[in-house]
Amino acid sequence: MSDAVAPAGYDPSAYPPFAVTSDIVVLTIRGGELSVLLVERGNEPYAGCWALPGGFVDIDEPGEETARRELVEETGLEISSFHLEQLRTYSAPQRDPRMRVVSTAYLAFLPDLPAPVAGDDAARARFFAVRDIEAGEVTLAFDHDQILADAVERARSKIEYTTLAAAFVEKPFTLGDLRRVYECVWGTRLHPSNFARKVLSTPGFVRSLDVRGASQFEGGRVGALYETGDATVLHPAILRPTADEEDER
Amino acid sequence: MSDAVAPAGYDPSAYPPFAVTSDIVVLTIRGGELSVLLVERGNEPYAGCWALPGGFVDIDEPGEETARRELVEETGLEISSFHLEQLRTYSAPQRDPRMRVVSTAYLAFLPDLPAPVAGDDAARARFFAVRDIEAGEVTLAFDHDQILADAVERARSKIEYTTLAAAFVEKPFTLGDLRRVYECVWGTRLHPSNFARKVLSTPGFVRSLDVRGASQFEGGRVGALYETGDATVLHPAILRPTADEEDER
DNA sequence: GGCATGATGCTCAATGTGAGTATGAAGGAG
DNA sequence: CTCCTTCATACTCACATTGAGCATCATGCC
């Protein structure tokens, strides 16, 4: 941004050849597991490997728009609107063996999509459980393991102090559905009663629909239905249980 | 990052001409005011305007290193080590009238520097009170007003749940010094006793030097001296007073 | 009709926080 | 030298929030 020693006047071809890309980390809850959308690479390098969806930023296109566009192009997903935020930018000189690629990663939260994810550009696209990737069962192309780790940490942290957990569930949801989001993202169990008390005492977190209906989940008594409220931040936050013991379902 | 429709094979000059830069937001506390380091631009556009230090990323240089290098080059500051973190990336197509510039902003926290800031590349460099810039008394070049606003919000938020406030004070400091950091960054007053109770009850926030000594501030009884501890996160956080009334000193 | 599962309500104790009050220690003004 | 201002620091109390346990109710399944 400074005017100090520009590499070379205004001749574009004389600038260092940077490629600028956007990658997108799409997180959702599928089958009780925090999951991420990956595409299979068709070309070298890392051909056949799984990677985050992404692509080159057009010269007159905002990076965020690139992320939205690539998500549709590579996966066929057509979602009207969803939460998308910038995660961070990865620019280590050797992160792509071909050339210097500066990539800005974006993070999206989606409710579970019944729509089958169909590849378009990319060979294949599907959701993977984050747990399996963290366990090393799948290794991602480039530095995408790191990007995913940063994204998951951002998600785990962000649902603490914002109402973004609601972005993982579809409109009519029960408090149990919402609680399961926290449990899946954090990998812990929460006390149902205390959770409900907390959510309901936070103005604007959820709005009651004054109806009872089937949960998005299985068995048990059906709970009251809610929709997302106006609030965006939680004050005070819902803190993750301190990592003493974290047992799973 | 995807291999989908690369603009053009591997011929660098055929890629869209992106410029990649790093900008750095250096925050410190000077004279009881949260302050930011700015440099005066010598060239068009925005010649004569104040802007954040920054410059072009070398083709084989990590963006964070660019930030450190430019800070030294443009201001003559020679600091051994300081906290530096990535803020976010700004890539709106028209943010620089000359060409498409993608800029990653970094955020640095420094203690008050007695060293006079001497320009090198840039015409001049000096600290400005953030309060004055927020009040509109100074308008920055490009989208640097937005970058600064994001940086200040990040700082205000980050000292809530990390021990980073200690990065604003030099090694032997009193609890009053540390409290003043919070007060300057948040623009509020804190209850001295409650603040001390909180800091001392957080394991690893500060370590007592078992000495009493002059505060880095003026008058009053001298307090006990402390140094930074090992902890990096605060659990639970120190929450900003809810913005009911915020009166200043 | 039993039973498992989950929703909801209620209570209690522990913890953390905001606020007020009191006292000690240092420097400056008169 | 003494009053006065400015902090540092200690103590107390009320109150809000939270974690945990228990009790009850509603559903679907055998």
Coordinates of C-alpha atoms (C1' of nucleotides) in Angstrom, one line a residue:
Chain A
M1 CA 0.0 0.0 0.0
S2 CA 2.9 2.3 0.5
D3 CA 4.4 4.2 -2.3
A4 CA 7.9 3.2 -1.2
V5 CA 9.9 1.5 -3.9
A6 CA 7.2 0.1 -6.0
P7 CA 8.8 -2.8 -7.8
A8 CA 8.3 -1.1 -11.2
G9 CA 6.2 2.0 -12.1
Y10 CA 2.8 1.0 -13.4
D11 CA 3.7 -1.7 -15.8
P12 CA 1.7 -4.7 -14.6
S13 CA 3.8 -7.3 -16.3
A14 CA 6.8 -6.1 -14.4
Y15 CA 5.2 -6.8 -11.0
P16 CA 6.1 -10.0 -9.2
P17 CA 3.9 -12.7 -10.6
F18 CA 1.5 -13.3 -7.7
A19 CA -1.6 -15.4 -8.1
V20 CA -4.5 -14.5 -5.8
T21 CA -7.0 -17.1 -4.9
S22 CA -10.0 -17.6 -2.5
D23 CA -10.5 -20.9 -0.7
I24 CA -13.7 -21.6 1.2
V25 CA -14.2 -23.8 4.2
V26 CA -17.8 -24.9 4.3
L27 CA -18.8 -26.3 7.7
T28 CA -22.0 -28.1 8.5
I29 CA -23.4 -30.7 10.8
R30 CA -24.1 -34.0 9.2
G31 CA -25.2 -37.1 11.1
G32 CA -24.1 -35.7 14.4
E33 CA -20.7 -34.8 13.1
L34 CA -19.1 -31.4 12.3
S35 CA -18.3 -31.8 8.6
V36 CA -16.4 -30.0 5.9
L37 CA -16.9 -29.8 2.2
L38 CA -14.0 -31.1 0.1
V39 CA -13.4 -31.5 -3.6
E40 CA -11.2 -34.0 -5.3
R41 CA -8.4 -32.4 -7.4
G42 CA -8.2 -33.4 -11.0
N43 CA -4.9 -31.8 -11.9
E44 CA -1.4 -31.8 -10.6
P45 CA -0.1 -30.9 -8.1
Y46 CA -1.9 -33.1 -5.6
A47 CA -4.1 -34.7 -8.3
G48 CA -6.5 -37.1 -6.7
C49 CA -6.1 -35.5 -3.3
W50 CA -9.0 -33.8 -1.5
A51 CA -8.8 -30.1 -1.1
L52 CA -10.9 -27.1 -0.1
P53 CA -13.0 -25.6 -2.9
G54 CA -11.5 -22.5 -4.3
G55 CA -10.2 -20.7 -7.3
F56 CA -8.6 -17.6 -8.8
V57 CA -9.9 -14.2 -8.1
D58 CA -10.9 -12.3 -11.2
I59 CA -9.2 -9.0 -11.7
D60 CA -12.3 -7.0 -10.9
E61 CA -14.0 -9.3 -8.4
P62 CA -14.0 -9.0 -4.6
G63 CA -12.4 -12.0 -3.0
E64 CA -15.6 -12.9 -1.1
E65 CA -17.5 -13.1 -4.4
T66 CA -14.9 -15.5 -5.7
A67 CA -15.5 -17.7 -2.7
R68 CA -19.3 -17.7 -3.3
R69 CA -18.9 -18.3 -7.0
E70 CA -16.5 -21.2 -6.6
L71 CA -18.7 -22.9 -4.1
V72 CA -21.5 -22.9 -6.6
E73 CA -19.3 -23.9 -9.6
E74 CA -17.5 -26.7 -7.9
T75 CA -20.3 -28.2 -5.9
G76 CA -23.6 -27.3 -7.6
L77 CA -24.9 -26.0 -4.3
E78 CA -27.4 -23.2 -4.8
I79 CA -28.0 -21.6 -1.5
S80 CA -29.7 -18.2 -1.4
S81 CA -27.8 -16.7 1.5
F82 CA -25.5 -18.0 4.2
H83 CA -23.0 -16.8 6.7
L84 CA -19.6 -16.1 5.0
E85 CA -16.7 -14.5 6.8
Q86 CA -13.0 -14.0 6.0
L87 CA -10.8 -16.5 7.9
R88 CA -7.3 -15.4 7.2
T89 CA -4.8 -15.2 4.3
Y90 CA -2.1 -17.8 3.6
S91 CA 0.9 -16.6 1.7
A92 CA 3.9 -18.8 2.6
P93 CA 6.2 -18.6 -0.4
Q94 CA 6.3 -22.3 -1.1
R95 CA 2.7 -23.3 -0.3
D96 CA 2.0 -24.0 -3.9
P97 CA 4.9 -25.6 -5.8
R98 CA 4.0 -24.0 -9.1
M99 CA 4.2 -20.3 -8.2
R100 CA 3.6 -17.8 -5.5
V101 CA 0.0 -18.1 -4.6
V102 CA -1.6 -15.8 -2.0
S103 CA -4.9 -17.3 -0.8
T104 CA -7.5 -15.8 1.3
A105 CA -9.6 -18.4 3.1
Y106 CA -13.3 -17.8 3.8
L107 CA -15.5 -19.6 6.3
A108 CA -19.1 -20.5 5.7
F109 CA -21.7 -22.1 8.1
L110 CA -24.5 -24.1 6.6
P111 CA -27.3 -26.2 7.9
D112 CA -27.3 -29.8 6.9
L113 CA -28.0 -29.9 3.2
P114 CA -30.3 -32.7 2.0
A115 CA -29.2 -31.8 -1.6
P116 CA -26.6 -34.2 -2.9
V117 CA -23.4 -32.4 -3.6
A118 CA -22.7 -32.8 -7.3
G119 CA -19.3 -31.9 -8.8
D120 CA -19.1 -29.6 -11.7
D121 CA -15.6 -28.3 -12.3
A122 CA -14.1 -30.6 -9.7
A123 CA -14.1 -34.3 -10.2
R124 CA -16.1 -35.0 -7.0
A125 CA -17.3 -33.1 -4.0
R126 CA -18.5 -34.5 -0.7
F127 CA -18.6 -33.8 3.0
F128 CA -16.0 -35.3 5.4
A129 CA -16.3 -35.5 9.2
V130 CA -13.8 -33.1 10.6
R131 CA -13.0 -35.7 13.3
D132 CA -11.7 -38.0 10.7
I133 CA -9.5 -35.4 9.1
E134 CA -8.2 -34.3 12.5
A135 CA -7.4 -38.0 13.2
G136 CA -5.2 -38.0 10.1
E137 CA -7.4 -40.4 8.1
V138 CA -7.4 -37.9 5.2
T139 CA -4.6 -35.6 4.3
L140 CA -5.5 -32.5 2.3
A141 CA -3.7 -30.8 -0.5
F142 CA -1.4 -27.8 -0.1
D143 CA -1.7 -26.3 3.4
H144 CA -5.4 -27.0 3.6
D145 CA -5.0 -29.0 6.7
Q146 CA -3.7 -25.9 8.4
I147 CA -6.5 -23.8 6.9
L148 CA -9.1 -26.3 8.1
A149 CA -7.6 -26.4 11.6
D150 CA -7.8 -22.6 11.8
A151 CA -11.3 -22.7 10.5
V152 CA -12.5 -25.2 13.0
E153 CA -10.9 -23.3 15.9
R154 CA -12.5 -20.2 14.6
A155 CA -15.9 -21.9 14.6
R156 CA -15.4 -23.4 18.0
S157 CA -14.5 -20.1 19.4
K158 CA -17.1 -18.0 17.6
I159 CA -20.1 -19.9 18.7
E160 CA -19.0 -19.1 22.2
Y161 CA -19.7 -15.4 21.9
T162 CA -22.0 -15.0 19.0
T163 CA -25.3 -16.6 18.0
L164 CA -23.8 -18.2 14.9
A165 CA -24.5 -21.7 16.1
A166 CA -28.0 -21.0 14.8
A167 CA -26.6 -20.8 11.3
F168 CA -26.1 -24.6 11.5
V169 CA -29.8 -25.4 11.9
E170 CA -32.8 -24.8 9.6
K171 CA -35.5 -22.4 10.5
P172 CA -37.9 -24.3 12.8
F173 CA -35.6 -25.9 15.4
T174 CA -35.8 -27.0 19.0
L175 CA -33.4 -26.1 21.8
G176 CA -32.1 -29.7 21.5
D177 CA -31.2 -29.1 17.9
L178 CA -29.3 -26.0 18.8
R179 CA -27.6 -27.7 21.7
R180 CA -26.5 -30.6 19.5
V181 CA -24.7 -28.0 17.3
Y182 CA -22.6 -26.9 20.2
E183 CA -22.0 -30.5 21.2
C184 CA -20.9 -31.5 17.7
V185 CA -18.7 -28.4 17.2
W186 CA -17.1 -28.6 20.6
G187 CA -17.1 -32.4 20.9
T188 CA -18.5 -32.2 24.4
R189 CA -21.8 -32.8 26.1
L190 CA -23.8 -30.0 27.6
H191 CA -26.3 -30.1 30.4
P192 CA -29.7 -29.8 28.5
S193 CA -31.5 -27.8 31.2
N194 CA -28.7 -25.4 31.8
F195 CA -28.3 -24.8 28.1
A196 CA -31.9 -24.0 27.6
R197 CA -31.8 -21.6 30.6
K198 CA -28.9 -19.8 29.1
V199 CA -30.3 -19.5 25.6
L200 CA -33.7 -18.4 26.7
S201 CA -32.3 -15.8 29.1
T202 CA -30.2 -14.2 26.3
P203 CA -32.5 -11.6 24.7
G204 CA -32.8 -12.1 20.9
F205 CA -30.9 -15.4 20.6
V206 CA -34.0 -17.3 19.6
R207 CA -37.6 -16.4 19.1
S208 CA -40.3 -18.8 20.2
L209 CA -42.8 -19.9 17.6
D210 CA -45.3 -21.0 20.3
V211 CA -45.6 -24.4 18.6
R212 CA -44.4 -27.8 19.6
G213 CA -43.1 -30.0 16.8
A214 CA -40.8 -32.8 15.9
S215 CA -37.1 -32.1 16.4
Q216 CA -34.7 -32.3 13.5
F217 CA -33.4 -35.3 15.4
E218 CA -34.8 -38.6 16.5
G219 CA -36.9 -39.9 19.5
G220 CA -38.0 -38.5 22.8
R221 CA -40.5 -35.9 23.7
V222 CA -41.0 -33.3 21.0
G223 CA -39.8 -29.8 22.0
A224 CA -40.9 -26.3 21.5
L225 CA -39.9 -24.7 18.1
Y226 CA -37.9 -21.6 17.7
E227 CA -36.4 -19.5 15.0
T228 CA -33.3 -17.3 14.9
G229 CA -33.6 -14.0 16.8
D230 CA -32.0 -10.6 16.1
A231 CA -29.1 -10.8 18.5
T232 CA -25.7 -11.5 17.0
V233 CA -23.4 -11.4 20.0
L234 CA -23.7 -13.2 23.3
H235 CA -23.0 -11.3 26.5
P236 CA -21.9 -13.1 28.5
A237 CA -20.6 -15.9 26.3
I238 CA -21.4 -19.6 26.5
L239 CA -18.0 -20.9 27.5
R240 CA -16.6 -24.3 26.3
P241 CA -16.3 -26.7 29.2
T242 CA -12.7 -26.6 30.4
A243 CA -10.9 -29.5 28.7
D244 CA -10.8 -31.8 31.8
E245 CA -12.7 -34.7 30.4
E246 CA -14.3 -34.7 27.0
D247 CA -16.1 -37.8 26.3
E248 CA -18.2 -38.4 23.2
R249 CA -21.6 -39.7 22.4
Chain B
M1 CA -6.0 -22.7 -5.0
S2 CA -8.2 -24.8 -7.1
D3 CA -7.0 -26.2 -10.4
A4 CA -10.2 -25.1 -12.0
V5 CA -9.8 -22.8 -15.0
A6 CA -6.4 -21.3 -14.2
P7 CA -6.4 -18.0 -16.0
A8 CA -3.5 -19.2 -18.2
G9 CA -1.2 -22.1 -17.7
Y10 CA 2.0 -21.2 -16.0
D11 CA 3.0 -18.1 -17.8
P12 CA 3.2 -15.5 -15.0
S13 CA 2.8 -12.4 -17.2
A14 CA -0.5 -13.8 -18.4
Y15 CA -2.0 -13.8 -14.9
P16 CA -4.2 -10.9 -13.9
P17 CA -1.8 -8.1 -12.7
F18 CA -2.4 -8.2 -8.9
A19 CA -0.2 -6.3 -6.5
V20 CA 0.2 -7.8 -3.1
T21 CA 1.1 -5.6 -0.2
S22 CA 1.4 -5.7 3.6
D23 CA 0.2 -2.9 5.8
I24 CA 0.9 -2.7 9.5
V25 CA -1.1 -1.1 12.2
V26 CA 1.2 -0.3 15.1
L27 CA -0.7 0.4 18.3
T28 CA 0.8 1.8 21.5
I29 CA -0.2 3.9 24.5
R30 CA 1.3 7.4 24.5
G31 CA 0.4 10.0 27.0
G32 CA -2.6 8.1 28.2
E33 CA -4.0 7.7 24.6
L34 CA -4.2 4.7 22.4
S35 CA -2.1 5.7 19.4
V36 CA -1.3 4.5 16.0
L37 CA 1.8 4.9 13.9
L38 CA 1.2 6.7 10.5
V39 CA 3.5 7.8 7.7
E40 CA 3.1 10.7 5.4
R41 CA 2.8 9.7 1.8
G42 CA 5.3 11.3 -0.7
N43 CA 3.7 10.2 -4.0
E44 CA 0.3 10.2 -5.6
P45 CA -2.2 9.0 -5.0
Y46 CA -3.0 10.6 -1.6
A47 CA 0.3 12.5 -1.6
G48 CA 0.6 14.4 1.6
C49 CA -2.0 12.2 3.3
W50 CA -1.3 10.1 6.3
A51 CA -1.4 6.4 5.8
L52 CA -0.4 3.1 7.5
P53 CA 3.1 1.9 7.0
G54 CA 3.3 -0.8 4.4
G55 CA 4.8 -1.9 1.1
F56 CA 5.0 -4.5 -1.6
V57 CA 5.6 -8.1 -0.7
D58 CA 8.7 -9.6 -2.3
I59 CA 8.1 -12.6 -4.4
D60 CA 9.9 -15.0 -2.0
E61 CA 9.0 -13.2 1.2
P62 CA 6.3 -14.1 3.7
G63 CA 3.8 -11.3 4.1
E64 CA 4.5 -11.0 7.8
E65 CA 8.1 -10.4 7.1
T66 CA 7.2 -7.6 4.7
A67 CA 5.3 -6.0 7.6
R68 CA 8.3 -6.2 9.9
R69 CA 10.7 -4.9 7.2
E70 CA 8.5 -2.0 6.2
L71 CA 8.1 -1.0 9.8
V72 CA 11.8 -0.7 10.2
E73 CA 12.4 0.9 6.8
E74 CA 9.8 3.5 7.1
T75 CA 10.1 4.5 10.7
G76 CA 13.6 3.6 11.7
L77 CA 12.2 1.7 14.7
E78 CA 14.5 -1.2 15.7
I79 CA 12.6 -3.4 18.1
S80 CA 13.9 -6.9 18.8
S81 CA 10.6 -8.6 19.1
F82 CA 7.0 -7.6 19.4
H83 CA 3.6 -9.1 19.1
L84 CA 2.5 -9.2 15.5
E85 CA -0.6 -10.9 14.2
Q86 CA -2.5 -10.9 11.0
L87 CA -5.6 -8.7 11.0
R88 CA -7.4 -9.3 7.7
T89 CA -7.0 -8.9 4.0
Y90 CA -8.5 -6.0 2.1
S91 CA -9.0 -6.6 -1.6
A92 CA -11.9 -4.4 -2.8
P93 CA -11.2 -3.9 -6.6
Q94 CA -11.1 -0.1 -6.5
R95 CA -9.4 0.4 -3.2
D96 CA -6.3 1.6 -5.0
P97 CA -7.0 3.8 -8.1
R98 CA -3.8 2.7 -9.8
M99 CA -4.4 -1.1 -10.0
R100 CA -5.8 -4.1 -8.2
V101 CA -4.0 -4.2 -4.9
V102 CA -4.6 -7.0 -2.4
S103 CA -3.3 -5.9 1.0
T104 CA -3.0 -8.0 4.1
A105 CA -3.0 -5.9 7.3
Y106 CA -1.0 -6.9 10.3
L107 CA -1.5 -5.7 13.9
A108 CA 1.4 -4.9 16.3
F109 CA 1.2 -4.1 20.0
L110 CA 4.2 -2.1 21.3
P111 CA 4.9 -0.4 24.6
D112 CA 5.4 3.3 24.6
L113 CA 8.6 4.0 22.6
P114 CA 10.8 6.8 23.9
A115 CA 12.7 6.6 20.6
P116 CA 11.8 9.4 18.2
V117 CA 10.2 7.9 15.1
A118 CA 12.4 9.0 12.2
G119 CA 11.2 8.6 8.6
D120 CA 13.4 6.8 6.1
D121 CA 11.5 6.0 3.0
A122 CA 8.4 7.9 4.0
A123 CA 8.5 11.6 4.4
R124 CA 7.5 11.6 8.0
A125 CA 6.3 9.2 10.6
R126 CA 4.6 9.9 13.9
F127 CA 2.0 8.6 16.3
F128 CA -1.6 9.9 16.3
A129 CA -4.1 9.4 19.0
V130 CA -6.7 7.0 17.7
R131 CA -9.4 9.1 19.4
D132 CA -8.5 12.0 17.1
I133 CA -8.8 9.8 14.0
E134 CA -12.0 8.3 15.1
A135 CA -13.3 11.9 15.6
G136 CA -12.5 12.6 12.0
E137 CA -9.8 15.1 12.6
V138 CA -7.5 13.1 10.3
T139 CA -8.5 11.2 7.3
L140 CA -6.3 8.4 6.1
A141 CA -5.3 7.4 2.6
F142 CA -7.0 4.5 0.7
D143 CA -9.2 2.4 3.0
H144 CA -6.9 2.8 5.9
D145 CA -9.6 4.3 8.0
Q146 CA -11.5 1.1 7.8
I147 CA -8.3 -1.0 8.4
L148 CA -7.6 1.1 11.5
A149 CA -11.2 0.8 12.8
D150 CA -10.9 -3.0 12.4
A151 CA -7.6 -3.0 14.1
V152 CA -8.8 -1.0 17.1
E153 CA -11.9 -3.2 17.4
R154 CA -9.6 -6.3 17.3
A155 CA -7.4 -4.8 20.0
R156 CA -10.4 -3.9 22.2
S157 CA -11.8 -7.3 21.9
K158 CA -8.5 -9.2 22.2
I159 CA -7.4 -7.8 25.5
E160 CA -10.7 -9.1 26.9
Y161 CA -9.8 -12.7 26.6
T162 CA -6.0 -12.8 26.2
T163 CA -3.1 -11.4 28.3
L164 CA -2.0 -9.2 25.3
A165 CA -2.6 -6.0 27.3
A166 CA 0.7 -6.7 28.9
A167 CA 2.3 -6.2 25.4
F168 CA 1.6 -2.5 25.8
V169 CA 3.8 -2.1 28.9
E170 CA 7.5 -2.5 29.5
K171 CA 8.9 -5.2 31.7
P172 CA 8.6 -3.9 35.3
F173 CA 5.1 -2.6 35.5
T174 CA 2.5 -2.0 38.3
L175 CA -1.0 -3.2 38.2
G176 CA -2.0 0.4 37.7
D177 CA 0.1 0.5 34.5
L178 CA -1.7 -2.5 33.3
R179 CA -5.1 -1.2 34.3
R180 CA -4.3 2.1 32.4
V181 CA -3.8 0.0 29.3
Y182 CA -7.3 -1.3 29.5
E183 CA -8.7 2.1 30.3
C184 CA -6.9 3.7 27.3
V185 CA -7.9 1.0 24.8
W186 CA -11.5 0.7 26.0
G187 CA -11.9 4.4 26.8
T188 CA -13.5 3.5 30.2
R189 CA -12.5 3.6 33.8
L190 CA -12.1 0.4 35.8
H191 CA -12.4 -0.2 39.5
P192 CA -8.8 -0.4 40.6
S193 CA -9.4 -2.9 43.4
N194 CA -11.6 -5.2 41.4
F195 CA -9.1 -5.1 38.5
A196 CA -6.2 -6.1 40.8
R197 CA -8.3 -8.9 42.2
K198 CA -9.1 -10.2 38.8
V199 CA -5.5 -10.0 37.4
L200 CA -3.9 -11.6 40.5
S201 CA -6.5 -14.4 40.6
T202 CA -5.7 -15.4 37.0
P203 CA -2.9 -17.9 37.1
G204 CA 0.0 -16.8 34.9
F205 CA -1.2 -13.4 33.9
V206 CA 1.5 -11.5 35.8
R207 CA 4.4 -12.7 38.0
S208 CA 5.3 -10.7 41.1
L209 CA 8.8 -9.4 41.3
D210 CA 8.4 -8.9 45.1
V211 CA 9.6 -5.3 44.8
R212 CA 7.9 -2.0 45.0
G213 CA 8.9 0.7 42.6
A214 CA 7.9 3.8 40.8
S215 CA 5.0 3.3 38.4
Q216 CA 5.5 4.2 34.7
F217 CA 3.0 6.9 35.6
E218 CA 2.9 9.9 37.8
G219 CA 2.1 10.6 41.4
G220 CA 0.6 8.6 44.2
R221 CA 1.8 5.7 46.2
V222 CA 4.2 3.4 44.4
G223 CA 2.9 0.0 43.7
A224 CA 4.3 -3.5 43.6
L225 CA 6.1 -4.5 40.4
Y226 CA 5.2 -7.3 38.1
E227 CA 6.4 -8.9 34.9
T228 CA 4.5 -10.8 32.2
G229 CA 3.5 -14.3 33.1
D230 CA 3.2 -17.5 31.0
A231 CA -0.6 -17.4 30.4
T232 CA -1.9 -16.2 27.0
V233 CA -5.6 -16.7 27.4
L234 CA -7.9 -15.4 30.1
H235 CA -10.6 -17.7 31.3
P236 CA -12.9 -16.2 32.2
A237 CA -12.4 -13.0 30.3
I238 CA -12.3 -9.5 31.5
L239 CA -15.4 -8.0 29.9
R240 CA -15.7 -4.5 28.7
P241 CA -18.2 -2.5 30.8
T242 CA -21.5 -2.5 28.9
A243 CA -21.6 0.8 27.0
D244 CA -24.1 2.5 29.3
E245 CA -22.0 5.5 30.2
E246 CA -18.4 5.9 29.1
D247 CA -16.9 9.0 30.6
E248 CA -13.2 9.9 30.1
R249 CA -10.5 11.1 32.3
Chain C
dG1 C1' -48.4 -51.1 29.8
dG2 C1' -43.3 -50.9 30.6
dC3 C1' -39.2 -48.6 29.0
dA4 C1' -35.8 -45.7 26.9
dT5 C1' -35.1 -41.1 25.3
dG6 C1' -35.3 -36.4 25.4
dA7 C1' -37.7 -31.8 27.0
dT8 C1' -38.4 -28.9 30.8
dG9 C1' -38.6 -27.1 35.5
dC10 C1' -36.6 -26.4 40.1
dT11 C1' -33.2 -26.1 43.7
dC12 C1' -28.6 -25.4 45.8
dA13 C1' -24.0 -24.3 46.2
dA14 C1' -19.8 -22.3 44.3
dT15 C1' -17.9 -18.7 41.8
dG16 C1' -17.2 -14.3 39.8
dT17 C1' -18.3 -9.4 39.6
dG18 C1' -19.8 -4.5 40.5
dA19 C1' -19.8 -1.2 44.0
dG20 C1' -18.8 0.9 48.2
dT21 C1' -15.7 1.9 52.0
dA22 C1' -11.4 2.3 54.5
dT23 C1' -6.6 2.8 55.0
dG24 C1' -1.7 3.3 53.6
dA25 C1' 2.1 5.5 51.2
dA26 C1' 4.2 9.0 48.3
dG27 C1' 4.8 13.8 46.4
dG28 C1' 3.6 18.7 46.0
dA29 C1' 1.9 23.1 47.8
dG30 C1' 1.7 26.2 51.3
Chain D
dC1 C1' 6.1 20.3 58.6
dT2 C1' 1.4 19.6 57.5
dC3 C1' -2.5 19.3 54.6
dC4 C1' -4.1 17.5 50.4
dT5 C1' -4.3 15.0 46.3
dT6 C1' -3.4 10.7 44.0
dC7 C1' -2.9 6.1 43.9
dA8 C1' -2.3 1.3 45.8
dT9 C1' -4.5 -2.2 48.3
dA10 C1' -7.6 -4.7 51.4
dC11 C1' -12.2 -6.0 52.8
dT12 C1' -17.1 -6.5 52.6
dC13 C1' -21.7 -7.3 50.6
dA14 C1' -25.2 -8.1 47.3
dC15 C1' -26.2 -10.1 43.1
dA16 C1' -25.9 -12.6 38.7
dT17 C1' -24.3 -16.6 36.4
dT18 C1' -23.2 -21.3 36.3
dG19 C1' -22.5 -26.3 37.1
dA20 C1' -24.8 -30.2 38.9
dG21 C1' -28.4 -33.1 40.6
dC22 C1' -33.1 -34.4 40.8
dA23 C1' -37.9 -34.6 39.4
dT24 C1' -41.5 -34.8 36.0
dC25 C1' -43.6 -34.9 31.6
dA26 C1' -44.2 -36.4 26.7
dT27 C1' -43.3 -39.6 22.8
dG28 C1' -42.2 -43.7 20.2
dC29 C1' -41.1 -48.5 20.5
dC30 C1' -41.5 -53.2 22.1

